[in-house]
PDB file of C-alpha atoms and ligand atoms in Angstrom:
ATOM      1  CA  MET A   1      -1.343  15.766   5.085  1.00 73.00           C
ATOM      2  CA  SER A   2       2.695  15.139   5.728  1.00 87.00           C
ATOM      3  CA  ASP A   3       4.821  12.148   4.652  1.00 87.00           C
ATOM      4  CA  ALA A   4       6.367  12.818   8.222  1.00 91.00           C
ATOM      5  CA  HIS A   5       2.784  13.224   9.735  1.00 91.00           C
ATOM      6  CA  THR A   6       1.204  10.481   8.098  1.00 92.00           C
ATOM      7  CA  LYS A   7       4.803   8.093   9.044  1.00 95.00           C
ATOM      8  CA  GLN A   8       4.130   8.856  13.019  1.00 93.00           C
ATOM      9  CA  GLU A   9       1.025   7.764  12.510  1.00 94.00           C
ATOM     10  CA  VAL A  10       1.455   4.912  11.733  1.00 95.00           C
ATOM     11  CA  ARG A  11       4.567   4.021  13.735  1.00 95.00           C
ATOM     12  CA  GLN A  12       2.327   5.815  16.737  1.00 93.00           C
ATOM     13  CA  PHE A  13      -0.778   2.691  14.652  1.00 92.00           C
ATOM     14  CA  TYR A  14       1.755  -0.583  15.383  1.00 94.00           C
ATOM     15  CA  ASP A  15       3.189   0.978  18.318  1.00 93.00           C
ATOM     16  CA  ARG A  16       0.164   1.187  20.674  1.00 90.00           C
ATOM     17  CA  ILE A  17      -2.062  -1.287  18.841  1.00 88.00           C
ATOM     18  CA  GLY A  18      -1.085  -3.325  15.774  1.00 88.00           C
ATOM     19  CA  TRP A  19       2.206  -4.618  18.188  1.00 93.00           C
ATOM     20  CA  ASN A  20       0.605  -5.348  20.771  1.00 85.00           C
ATOM     21  CA  GLU A  21      -1.051  -9.199  21.496  1.00 82.00           C
ATOM     22  CA  GLY A  22      -4.262  -9.866  22.905  1.00 74.00           C
ATOM     23  CA  SER A  23      -4.758 -12.323  25.430  1.00 66.00           C
ATOM     24  CA  GLU A  24      -5.105 -14.945  22.244  1.00 72.00           C
ATOM     25  CA  GLY A  25      -1.200 -14.645  22.212  1.00 75.00           C
ATOM     26  CA  PHE A  26      -1.914 -12.966  18.951  1.00 81.00           C
ATOM     27  CA  TYR A  27      -1.183  -9.980  18.020  1.00 87.00           C
ATOM     28  CA  GLN A  28      -4.093  -7.516  17.584  1.00 79.00           C
ATOM     29  CA  ASN A  29      -2.698  -7.112  13.237  1.00 81.00           C
ATOM     30  CA  ALA A  30      -3.152 -10.494  13.335  1.00 78.00           C
ATOM     31  CA  ARG A  31      -6.886  -9.462  13.244  1.00 78.00           C
ATOM     32  CA  TYR A  32      -6.162  -9.157   9.451  1.00 83.00           C
ATOM     33  CA  GLU A  33      -4.660 -12.289   8.738  1.00 92.00           C
ATOM     34  CA  ASP A  34      -7.139 -15.499   8.512  1.00 94.00           C
ATOM     35  CA  LEU A  35      -6.084 -17.304  11.173  1.00 91.00           C
ATOM     36  CA  ARG A  36      -8.524 -20.461  10.669  1.00 95.00           C
ATOM     37  CA  SER A  37      -6.842 -24.012  11.495  1.00 96.00           C
ATOM     38  CA  VAL A  38      -8.946 -24.535   8.073  1.00 97.00           C
ATOM     39  CA  SER A  39      -6.501 -21.790   6.410  1.00 97.00           C
ATOM     40  CA  HIS A  40      -3.412 -22.967   7.598  1.00 97.00           C
ATOM     41  CA  GLY A  41      -1.597 -24.790   5.369  1.00 97.00           C
ATOM     42  CA  TYR A  42      -2.383 -23.566   2.351  1.00 98.00           C
ATOM     43  CA  ILE A  43      -1.185 -19.604   3.820  1.00 98.00           C
ATOM     44  CA  HIS A  44       2.073 -22.308   5.328  1.00 98.00           C
ATOM     45  CA  ARG A  45       2.896 -22.685   1.609  1.00 98.00           C
ATOM     46  CA  CYS A  46       2.371 -19.005  -0.046  1.00 98.00           C
ATOM     47  CA  HIS A  47       4.499 -17.849   2.825  1.00 98.00           C
ATOM     48  CA  LEU A  48       6.903 -20.474   2.207  1.00 98.00           C
ATOM     49  CA  ARG A  49       6.941 -18.799  -1.303  1.00 98.00           C
ATOM     50  CA  VAL A  50       9.482 -15.754  -1.007  1.00 98.00           C
ATOM     51  CA  ASN A  51      12.443 -18.764  -0.327  1.00 98.00           C
ATOM     52  CA  ARG A  52      12.026 -19.945  -3.996  1.00 98.00           C
ATOM     53  CA  TYR A  53      13.292 -15.617  -4.807  1.00 98.00           C
ATOM     54  CA  LEU A  54      15.655 -15.223  -2.389  1.00 98.00           C
ATOM     55  CA  PRO A  55      19.441 -16.223  -2.517  1.00 98.00           C
ATOM     56  CA  PRO A  56      19.303 -18.657   0.235  1.00 97.00           C
ATOM     57  CA  LYS A  57      22.336 -18.087   1.928  1.00 97.00           C
ATOM     58  CA  GLY A  58      24.506 -14.812   2.738  1.00 98.00           C
ATOM     59  CA  GLN A  59      25.863 -12.575   5.402  1.00 98.00           C
ATOM     60  CA  PHE A  60      23.128  -9.493   5.208  1.00 98.00           C
ATOM     61  CA  LEU A  61      19.340 -10.408   4.751  1.00 98.00           C
ATOM     62  CA  LEU A  62      17.244  -6.642   5.251  1.00 98.00           C
ATOM     63  CA  ASP A  63      13.892  -7.425   6.488  1.00 98.00           C
ATOM     64  CA  ALA A  64      12.746  -3.606   5.320  1.00 98.00           C
ATOM     65  CA  GLY A  65       9.242  -3.166   7.974  1.00 98.00           C
ATOM     66  CA  CYS A  66       9.827  -6.810   9.616  1.00 98.00           C
ATOM     67  CA  GLY A  67       7.265  -6.108  12.371  1.00 97.00           C
ATOM     68  CA  PRO A  68       7.792  -8.678  15.044  1.00 96.00           C
ATOM     69  CA  ILE A  69       9.056 -11.413  12.904  1.00 97.00           C
ATOM     70  CA  GLN A  70       4.758 -12.664  13.851  1.00 93.00           C
ATOM     71  CA  TYR A  71       4.904 -15.863  11.206  1.00 94.00           C
ATOM     72  CA  PRO A  72       7.232 -19.096  12.094  1.00 96.00           C
ATOM     73  CA  GLU A  73       7.719 -19.184   8.276  1.00 98.00           C
ATOM     74  CA  TYR A  74       9.068 -16.032   8.224  1.00 98.00           C
ATOM     75  CA  LEU A  75      12.285 -17.080  10.016  1.00 98.00           C
ATOM     76  CA  THR A  76      13.161 -19.615   6.815  1.00 98.00           C
ATOM     77  CA  TYR A  77      14.005 -16.405   4.735  1.00 98.00           C
ATOM     78  CA  SER A  78      16.931 -16.080   6.698  1.00 98.00           C
ATOM     79  CA  ALA A  79      17.773 -19.385   7.675  1.00 98.00           C
ATOM     80  CA  GLY A  80      21.247 -19.048   5.680  1.00 98.00           C
ATOM     81  CA  TYR A  81      22.675 -15.821   6.506  1.00 98.00           C
ATOM     82  CA  ARG A  82      24.180 -14.596   9.144  1.00 98.00           C
ATOM     83  CA  TYR A  83      22.224 -11.779  10.485  1.00 98.00           C
ATOM     84  CA  ARG A  84      19.045 -10.411   9.314  1.00 98.00           C
ATOM     85  CA  VAL A  85      18.722  -6.975   9.830  1.00 98.00           C
ATOM     86  CA  CYS A  86      15.631  -5.858  10.918  1.00 98.00           C
ATOM     87  CA  VAL A  87      14.027  -2.179   9.825  1.00 98.00           C
ATOM     88  CA  ASP A  88      10.654  -0.918  11.152  1.00 98.00           C
ATOM     89  CA  ILE A  89       9.929   2.527  12.132  1.00 97.00           C
ATOM     90  CA  SER A  90       7.759   0.570  15.395  1.00 97.00           C
ATOM     91  CA  ILE A  91      10.238   0.160  18.660  1.00 96.00           C
ATOM     92  CA  VAL A  92       8.078  -2.071  19.844  1.00 96.00           C
ATOM     93  CA  ALA A  93       8.110  -3.917  15.986  1.00 97.00           C
ATOM     94  CA  LEU A  94      11.841  -4.566  16.345  1.00 98.00           C
ATOM     95  CA  GLN A  95      11.918  -4.875  20.621  1.00 97.00           C
ATOM     96  CA  GLU A  96       9.351  -8.183  19.335  1.00 95.00           C
ATOM     97  CA  ALA A  97      11.487  -8.650  17.038  1.00 98.00           C
ATOM     98  CA  ARG A  98      14.544  -9.172  19.018  1.00 98.00           C
ATOM     99  CA  THR A  99      12.363 -11.897  21.111  1.00 96.00           C
ATOM    100  CA  ARG A 100      12.569 -14.180  18.720  1.00 96.00           C
ATOM    101  CA  ILE A 101      15.671 -13.436  16.841  1.00 98.00           C
ATOM    102  CA  GLY A 102      18.429 -12.426  19.335  1.00 97.00           C
ATOM    103  CA  LYS A 103      21.703 -12.690  18.058  1.00 98.00           C
ATOM    104  CA  HIS A 104      20.705 -13.243  14.658  1.00 98.00           C
ATOM    105  CA  GLY A 105      19.084 -10.014  14.256  1.00 98.00           C
ATOM    106  CA  LEU A 106      20.277  -7.074  14.247  1.00 98.00           C
ATOM    107  CA  PHE A 107      17.656  -4.106  14.755  1.00 98.00           C
ATOM    108  CA  VAL A 108      17.706  -0.731  12.748  1.00 98.00           C
ATOM    109  CA  VAL A 109      14.462   2.160  13.709  1.00 98.00           C
ATOM    110  CA  ALA A 110      13.989   3.260   9.820  1.00 98.00           C
ATOM    111  CA  ASP A 111      12.213   4.464   6.824  1.00 98.00           C
ATOM    112  CA  VAL A 112      11.802   2.154   4.407  1.00 98.00           C
ATOM    113  CA  ALA A 113      12.151   5.031   1.402  1.00 98.00           C
ATOM    114  CA  ASN A 114      15.637   6.727   3.103  1.00 98.00           C
ATOM    115  CA  LEU A 115      17.569   3.173   4.595  1.00 98.00           C
ATOM    116  CA  PRO A 116      21.158   3.691   6.196  1.00 98.00           C
ATOM    117  CA  PHE A 117      22.731   1.576   4.531  1.00 98.00           C
ATOM    118  CA  LYS A 118      25.995   1.525   1.734  1.00 98.00           C
ATOM    119  CA  SER A 119      25.228   0.682  -1.416  1.00 98.00           C
ATOM    120  CA  GLN A 120      25.774  -3.423  -1.758  1.00 98.00           C
ATOM    121  CA  ALA A 121      25.501  -4.161   1.496  1.00 98.00           C
ATOM    122  CA  PHE A 122      23.514  -6.742   1.470  1.00 98.00           C
ATOM    123  CA  ASP A 123      22.385 -10.804  -0.480  1.00 98.00           C
ATOM    124  CA  GLY A 124      19.179 -10.762  -0.124  1.00 98.00           C
ATOM    125  CA  ILE A 125      15.654  -8.434   0.934  1.00 98.00           C
ATOM    126  CA  VAL A 126      12.780  -9.150   1.875  1.00 98.00           C
ATOM    127  CA  SER A 127       9.913  -6.331   2.264  1.00 98.00           C
ATOM    128  CA  LEU A 128       6.182  -7.762   3.451  1.00 98.00           C
ATOM    129  CA  HIS A 129       2.712  -6.137   3.872  1.00 96.00           C
ATOM    130  CA  THR A 130       4.688  -2.778   4.483  1.00 97.00           C
ATOM    131  CA  LEU A 131       5.646  -0.086   1.363  1.00 98.00           C
ATOM    132  CA  HIS A 132       1.695  -0.281   1.157  1.00 96.00           C
ATOM    133  CA  HIS A 133       2.458   2.223   4.658  1.00 96.00           C
ATOM    134  CA  VAL A 134       4.093   5.313   2.774  1.00 96.00           C
ATOM    135  CA  SER A 135       3.143   7.301  -0.001  1.00 96.00           C
ATOM    136  CA  ILE A 136       3.458   5.966  -3.514  1.00 97.00           C
ATOM    137  CA  PRO A 137       6.729   8.813  -4.221  1.00 97.00           C
ATOM    138  CA  ASP A 138       7.652   7.555  -1.179  1.00 97.00           C
ATOM    139  CA  GLN A 139       7.129   3.945  -2.393  1.00 98.00           C
ATOM    140  CA  LYS A 140       9.637   4.507  -5.211  1.00 98.00           C
ATOM    141  CA  LYS A 141      12.032   5.789  -3.115  1.00 98.00           C
ATOM    142  CA  SER A 142      12.041   2.632  -1.417  1.00 98.00           C
ATOM    143  CA  TYR A 143      12.581   0.213  -3.885  1.00 98.00           C
ATOM    144  CA  ASN A 144      15.225   2.675  -5.771  1.00 98.00           C
ATOM    145  CA  GLU A 145      16.354   1.475  -2.116  1.00 98.00           C
ATOM    146  CA  PHE A 146      16.000  -1.891  -2.301  1.00 98.00           C
ATOM    147  CA  GLN A 147      17.709  -1.749  -6.087  1.00 98.00           C
ATOM    148  CA  ARG A 148      20.650   0.540  -4.692  1.00 98.00           C
ATOM    149  CA  LEU A 149      21.409  -1.849  -1.633  1.00 98.00           C
ATOM    150  CA  MET A 150      21.466  -5.296  -3.378  1.00 98.00           C
ATOM    151  CA  LYS A 151      24.993  -6.615  -4.120  1.00 98.00           C
ATOM    152  CA  PRO A 152      25.339  -7.774  -7.465  1.00 98.00           C
ATOM    153  CA  GLY A 153      23.274 -10.907  -7.859  1.00 97.00           C
ATOM    154  CA  ALA A 154      21.228 -10.247  -4.962  1.00 98.00           C
ATOM    155  CA  SER A 155      17.605 -10.415  -4.944  1.00 98.00           C
ATOM    156  CA  SER A 156      14.553  -8.842  -3.303  1.00 98.00           C
ATOM    157  CA  VAL A 157      10.922 -10.437  -2.978  1.00 98.00           C
ATOM    158  CA  VAL A 158       8.711  -7.219  -2.274  1.00 98.00           C
ATOM    159  CA  VAL A 159       5.002  -8.301  -1.075  1.00 98.00           C
ATOM    160  CA  ASN A 160       1.806  -5.646  -1.085  1.00 96.00           C
ATOM    161  CA  GLY A 161      -1.902  -5.841  -2.175  1.00 96.00           C
ATOM    162  CA  TRP A 162      -2.844  -4.632  -5.081  1.00 97.00           C
ATOM    163  CA  LYS A 163      -5.201  -1.474  -5.017  1.00 95.00           C
ATOM    164  CA  ALA A 164      -7.695  -3.500  -7.008  1.00 90.00           C
ATOM    165  CA  SER A 165      -7.485  -7.441  -7.668  1.00 96.00           C
ATOM    166  CA  PRO A 166      -9.983  -7.995 -10.513  1.00 96.00           C
ATOM    167  CA  LEU A 167     -10.026 -11.744  -9.302  1.00 97.00           C
ATOM    168  CA  MET A 168     -11.692 -10.165  -6.259  1.00 97.00           C
ATOM    169  CA  ARG A 169     -13.837  -7.734  -7.691  1.00 97.00           C
ATOM    170  CA  ARG A 170     -15.570 -10.732  -9.957  1.00 97.00           C
ATOM    171  CA  MET A 171     -16.010 -12.455  -7.198  1.00 97.00           C
ATOM    172  CA  GLN A 172     -17.655 -10.314  -4.572  1.00 97.00           C
ATOM    173  CA  PRO A 173     -21.569 -11.946  -5.913  1.00 97.00           C
ATOM    174  CA  LEU A 174     -19.825 -15.439  -3.713  1.00 97.00           C
ATOM    175  CA  ILE A 175     -18.308 -12.969  -1.349  1.00 97.00           C
ATOM    176  CA  LYS A 176     -21.480 -11.471  -0.893  1.00 96.00           C
ATOM    177  CA  GLY A 177     -23.475 -13.919  -1.514  1.00 96.00           C
ATOM    178  CA  MET A 178     -21.256 -17.187   1.133  1.00 96.00           C
ATOM    179  CA  GLU A 179     -21.625 -13.660   4.106  1.00 95.00           C
ATOM    180  CA  ARG A 180     -24.761 -13.262   3.948  1.00 95.00           C
ATOM    181  CA  LEU A 181     -25.585 -17.521   4.491  1.00 93.00           C
ATOM    182  CA  PHE A 182     -22.547 -18.325   7.359  1.00 89.00           C
ATOM    183  CA  GLY A 183     -22.308 -14.730   8.824  1.00 81.00           C
ATOM    184  CA  LYS A 184     -19.024 -12.298   8.436  1.00 75.00           C
ATOM    185  CA  ASN A 185     -16.321 -14.250  10.441  1.00 64.00           C
ATOM    186  CA  THR A 186     -13.558 -12.697  11.752  1.00 57.00           C
ATOM    187  CA  GLY A 187     -10.503 -15.744  10.366  1.00 55.00           C
ATOM    188  CA  LYS A 188      -9.462 -15.985  14.466  1.00 53.00           C
ATOM    189  CA  SER A 189      -8.839 -19.278  16.260  1.00 45.00           C
ATOM    190  CA  PRO A 190     -12.208 -21.164  16.914  1.00 39.00           C
ATOM    191  CA  ARG A 191     -10.572 -20.999  20.616  1.00 34.00           C
ATOM    192  CA  THR A 192     -11.257 -17.144  20.692  1.00 33.00           C
ATOM    193  CA  SER A 193     -14.482 -16.278  22.980  1.00 30.00           C
ATOM    194  CA  HIS A 194     -17.227 -15.233  22.042  1.00 28.00           C
ATOM    195  CA  SER A 195     -17.164 -12.106  23.206  1.00 27.00           C
ATOM    196  CA  GLU A 196     -14.048 -10.825  22.109  1.00 28.00           C
ATOM    197  CA  VAL A 197     -14.842 -12.177  18.454  1.00 29.00           C
ATOM    198  CA  GLU A 198     -17.749  -9.130  19.212  1.00 26.00           C
ATOM    199  CA  SER A 199     -14.510  -7.381  20.261  1.00 28.00           C
ATOM    200  CA  ILE A 200     -13.360  -6.539  16.715  1.00 30.00           C
ATOM    201  CA  SER A 201     -15.403  -4.863  13.837  1.00 32.00           C
ATOM    202  CA  PRO A 202     -16.832  -6.424  11.464  1.00 31.00           C
ATOM    203  CA  VAL A 203     -14.939  -7.442   7.949  1.00 33.00           C
ATOM    204  CA  GLU A 204     -17.008  -5.215   5.879  1.00 35.00           C
ATOM    205  CA  LYS A 205     -13.254  -4.453   3.734  1.00 46.00           C
ATOM    206  CA  GLU A 206     -10.028  -5.202   4.119  1.00 49.00           C
ATOM    207  CA  PRO A 207      -9.169  -3.991   7.413  1.00 52.00           C
ATOM    208  CA  THR A 208      -6.018  -1.643   7.653  1.00 63.00           C
ATOM    209  CA  GLY A 209      -6.385   0.284  10.743  1.00 77.00           C
ATOM    210  CA  THR A 210      -3.675   2.608   9.673  1.00 89.00           C
ATOM    211  CA  TYR A 211      -3.027   4.836   6.339  1.00 92.00           C
ATOM    212  CA  VAL A 212      -2.917   2.535   3.221  1.00 94.00           C
ATOM    213  CA  GLN A 213      -1.347   3.305  -0.395  1.00 94.00           C
ATOM    214  CA  LYS A 214      -1.457   0.243  -3.441  1.00 95.00           C
ATOM    215  CA  LEU A 215      -0.770   0.191  -6.535  1.00 96.00           C
ATOM    216  CA  THR A 216      -2.581  -1.165  -9.789  1.00 96.00           C
ATOM    217  CA  ALA A 217      -0.294  -3.606 -11.539  1.00 96.00           C
ATOM    218  CA  GLN A 218       0.211  -1.272 -14.232  1.00 96.00           C
ATOM    219  CA  GLY A 219       1.426   1.667 -11.291  1.00 97.00           C
ATOM    220  CA  LEU A 220       3.453  -0.498 -10.176  1.00 98.00           C
ATOM    221  CA  ARG A 221       4.681  -0.967 -13.933  1.00 97.00           C
ATOM    222  CA  GLU A 222       5.703   1.630 -14.597  1.00 98.00           C
ATOM    223  CA  MET A 223       6.922   2.508 -11.087  1.00 98.00           C
ATOM    224  CA  LEU A 224       9.688   0.259 -11.799  1.00 98.00           C
ATOM    225  CA  LYS A 225      10.365   1.055 -15.643  1.00 97.00           C
ATOM    226  CA  GLY A 226      13.652   0.391 -16.216  1.00 96.00           C
ATOM    227  CA  MET A 227      14.673  -2.110 -13.473  1.00 97.00           C
ATOM    228  CA  ASP A 228      14.522  -6.046 -13.484  1.00 98.00           C
ATOM    229  CA  PHE A 229      11.636  -7.760 -11.755  1.00 98.00           C
ATOM    230  CA  GLU A 230       8.911  -9.859 -12.468  1.00 98.00           C
ATOM    231  CA  ILE A 231       5.387 -10.260 -10.738  1.00 98.00           C
ATOM    232  CA  ARG A 232       4.680 -13.396  -9.393  1.00 98.00           C
ATOM    233  CA  CYS A 233       1.720 -15.191  -7.323  1.00 98.00           C
ATOM    234  CA  TRP A 234       2.343 -14.688  -3.083  1.00 98.00           C
ATOM    235  CA  ARG A 235      -2.038 -15.145  -2.659  1.00 98.00           C
ATOM    236  CA  SER A 236      -5.056 -14.810  -5.085  1.00 98.00           C
ATOM    237  CA  VAL A 237      -7.022 -14.388  -2.452  1.00 98.00           C
ATOM    238  CA  SER A 238      -8.487 -11.928  -0.302  1.00 96.00           C
ATOM    239  CA  VAL A 239      -8.634 -12.579   3.744  1.00 96.00           C
ATOM    240  CA  ARG A 240     -11.930 -10.963   2.866  1.00 95.00           C
ATOM    241  CA  PHE A 241     -12.065 -14.129   0.666  1.00 97.00           C
ATOM    242  CA  LEU A 242     -10.787 -16.694   2.670  1.00 97.00           C
ATOM    243  CA  ARG A 243     -13.348 -15.769   5.554  1.00 96.00           C
ATOM    244  CA  ALA A 244     -16.429 -15.567   3.694  1.00 96.00           C
ATOM    245  CA  VAL A 245     -15.978 -18.725   0.606  1.00 97.00           C
ATOM    246  CA  ILE A 246     -14.226 -21.358   3.192  1.00 97.00           C
ATOM    247  CA  GLN A 247     -15.923 -23.476   5.174  1.00 96.00           C
ATOM    248  CA  PRO A 248     -14.601 -26.772   7.110  1.00 96.00           C
ATOM    249  CA  ALA A 249     -18.017 -27.703   6.310  1.00 95.00           C
ATOM    250  CA  LEU A 250     -18.006 -27.079   2.755  1.00 96.00           C
ATOM    251  CA  LEU A 251     -14.489 -28.742   1.969  1.00 97.00           C
ATOM    252  CA  GLY A 252     -12.633 -25.792   2.525  1.00 97.00           C
ATOM    253  CA  SER A 253      -9.325 -26.985   2.783  1.00 96.00           C
ATOM    254  CA  PHE A 254      -9.839 -28.863  -1.029  1.00 97.00           C
ATOM    255  CA  TRP A 255     -11.076 -26.440  -2.670  1.00 98.00           C
ATOM    256  CA  LEU A 256      -7.518 -24.000  -1.185  1.00 98.00           C
ATOM    257  CA  TRP A 257      -5.701 -27.331  -2.108  1.00 98.00           C
ATOM    258  CA  LEU A 258      -7.220 -26.614  -5.608  1.00 98.00           C
ATOM    259  CA  LEU A 259      -6.450 -23.096  -6.210  1.00 98.00           C
ATOM    260  CA  TYR A 260      -3.121 -23.244  -4.179  1.00 98.00           C
ATOM    261  CA  TYR A 261      -2.056 -25.790  -7.985  1.00 98.00           C
ATOM    262  CA  LEU A 262      -3.809 -23.421 -10.071  1.00 98.00           C
ATOM    263  CA  GLU A 263      -1.092 -20.356  -8.492  1.00 98.00           C
ATOM    264  CA  GLU A 264       1.569 -23.166  -9.528  1.00 98.00           C
ATOM    265  CA  ALA A 265       0.269 -23.163 -12.280  1.00 98.00           C
ATOM    266  CA  PHE A 266      -0.612 -19.841 -13.651  1.00 98.00           C
ATOM    267  CA  PRO A 267       2.275 -17.452 -11.150  1.00 98.00           C
ATOM    268  CA  ARG A 268       2.076 -14.839 -13.450  1.00 98.00           C
ATOM    269  CA  LEU A 269      -1.859 -14.327 -14.864  1.00 98.00           C
ATOM    270  CA  LEU A 270      -3.135 -14.949 -10.772  1.00 98.00           C
ATOM    271  CA  GLY A 271       0.326 -12.470  -9.308  1.00 98.00           C
ATOM    272  CA  GLU A 272      -1.530  -9.835 -11.555  1.00 98.00           C
ATOM    273  CA  LYS A 273      -5.259 -10.312 -11.464  1.00 98.00           C
ATOM    274  CA  GLY A 274      -5.279 -11.772  -7.680  1.00 98.00           C
ATOM    275  CA  GLN A 275      -4.483  -9.717  -4.341  1.00 98.00           C
ATOM    276  CA  TYR A 276      -1.413 -10.172  -3.508  1.00 98.00           C
ATOM    277  CA  PRO A 277       1.549  -9.934  -5.659  1.00 98.00           C
ATOM    278  CA  MET A 278       4.952 -10.989  -5.314  1.00 98.00           C
ATOM    279  CA  VAL A 279       7.252  -8.723  -6.771  1.00 98.00           C
ATOM    280  CA  ILE A 280      10.667 -10.077  -7.437  1.00 98.00           C
ATOM    281  CA  LEU A 281      13.551  -7.455  -7.724  1.00 98.00           C
ATOM    282  CA  ARG A 282      17.019  -8.621  -8.956  1.00 98.00           C
ATOM    283  CA  LYS A 283      20.678  -7.297  -9.761  1.00 97.00           C
ATOM    284  CA  SER A 284      22.651  -8.652 -12.351  1.00 93.00           C
ATOM    285  CA  GLU A 285      25.995  -9.553 -11.378  1.00 90.00           C
TER     286      GLU A 285
HETATM  287  C1  SAM B   1       1.424  -5.183   8.193  1.00 68.45           C
HETATM  288  S1  SAM B   1       3.253  -4.857   9.049  1.00 68.45           S
HETATM  289  C2  SAM B   1       3.958  -5.876   8.546  1.00 68.45           C
HETATM  290  C3  SAM B   1       4.981  -6.527   9.373  1.00 68.45           C
HETATM  291  C4  SAM B   1       5.814  -7.611   8.538  1.00 68.45           C
HETATM  292  N1  SAM B   1       6.559  -7.373   7.300  1.00 68.45           N
HETATM  293  C5  SAM B   1       4.879  -8.907   8.414  1.00 68.45           C
HETATM  294  O1  SAM B   1       4.921  -8.846   6.966  1.00 68.45           O
HETATM  295  O2  SAM B   1       4.102  -9.482   9.161  1.00 68.45           O
HETATM  296  C6  SAM B   1       4.032  -3.285   8.503  1.00 68.45           C
HETATM  297  C7  SAM B   1       5.160  -2.781   9.279  1.00 68.45           C
HETATM  298  O3  SAM B   1       5.716  -1.883   8.693  1.00 68.45           O
HETATM  299  C8  SAM B   1       6.419  -0.937   9.265  1.00 68.45           C
HETATM  300  N2  SAM B   1       6.495   0.155   8.600  1.00 68.45           N
HETATM  301  C9  SAM B   1       5.118   0.853   8.395  1.00 68.45           C
HETATM  302  N3  SAM B   1       5.747   2.584   7.830  1.00 68.45           N
HETATM  303  C10 SAM B   1       7.252   1.859   8.066  1.00 68.45           C
HETATM  304  C11 SAM B   1       7.874   3.112   7.023  1.00 68.45           C
HETATM  305  N4  SAM B   1       8.426   3.428   6.751  1.00 68.45           N
HETATM  306  N5  SAM B   1       9.759   2.599   7.392  1.00 68.45           N
HETATM  307  C12 SAM B   1       9.884   1.374   7.310  1.00 68.45           C
HETATM  308  N6  SAM B   1       8.687   0.814   8.387  1.00 68.45           N
HETATM  309  C13 SAM B   1       7.689   1.103   8.044  1.00 68.45           C
HETATM  310  C14 SAM B   1       4.939  -1.043  10.791  1.00 68.45           C
HETATM  311  O4  SAM B   1       6.054   0.035  11.645  1.00 68.45           O
HETATM  312  C15 SAM B   1       5.230  -2.273  10.924  1.00 68.45           C
HETATM  313  O5  SAM B   1       5.594  -3.192  11.382  1.00 68.45           O
END
């Protein structure tokens, strides 16, 4: 399948399904997240990690593959910026994003691998859970675009899951055992009705819904050779792990506090071995 065809398919998925709101007020895309209250504090703190590696203020923050800016924490990334430049191939994503940030946003339909902006235009760049929707050569092009678009002194934060997380592979027996004990959990809030839960397909693996191409840590290092970058932990566990292993009745919140502090203590190790790394690119002054 050509890159153009793949992008068309991804766009259609987000326009027609991903960014449609279900009756609970969540986007369909939220089925790929654990929205239970037991996990909320942990997920909230992981989202806020992005802020540590972005310049706190500036003129333009680029959000490449912005989606609808679906979580409140995402608003904090551009709080110190004059404009958040929202780029997405899905027009529905941009329409939704505009309802959240109005005049603080500039909204552009574009492909993350071919960005229509002049070089060194941005003080900061974020790209969350987006690059895995383009082919590996286009992922490289996207990183090159971020490098080109950063002002000297700027940084970019890119979050995507690894192709295979060694940590999550080791956790498979635990995940499977807990799924046998507690059943497969959709990760929706307890307010969700039974019929709605059943209409969501069981979570066998991490679901994706559309084209996804992920890298290993080694593949990423080869791709970014010559760039100034580091890999840190954004979140070390998968959604499937959270839904299966973190149970409110089994001190779930406590285990997530502990996990968070382990991630803080070993950000590089858990960035490489865990499920979701944060790739930080820098451009020197
Ligand atoms: C999983 S969503 C993530 C959205 C948002 N960053 C978040 O974390 O909630 C991926 C987004 O990337 C967009 N996207 C996919 N391929 C893209 C491309 N080639 N160029 C620009 N946006 C793209 C999709 O339309 C979708 O809105």
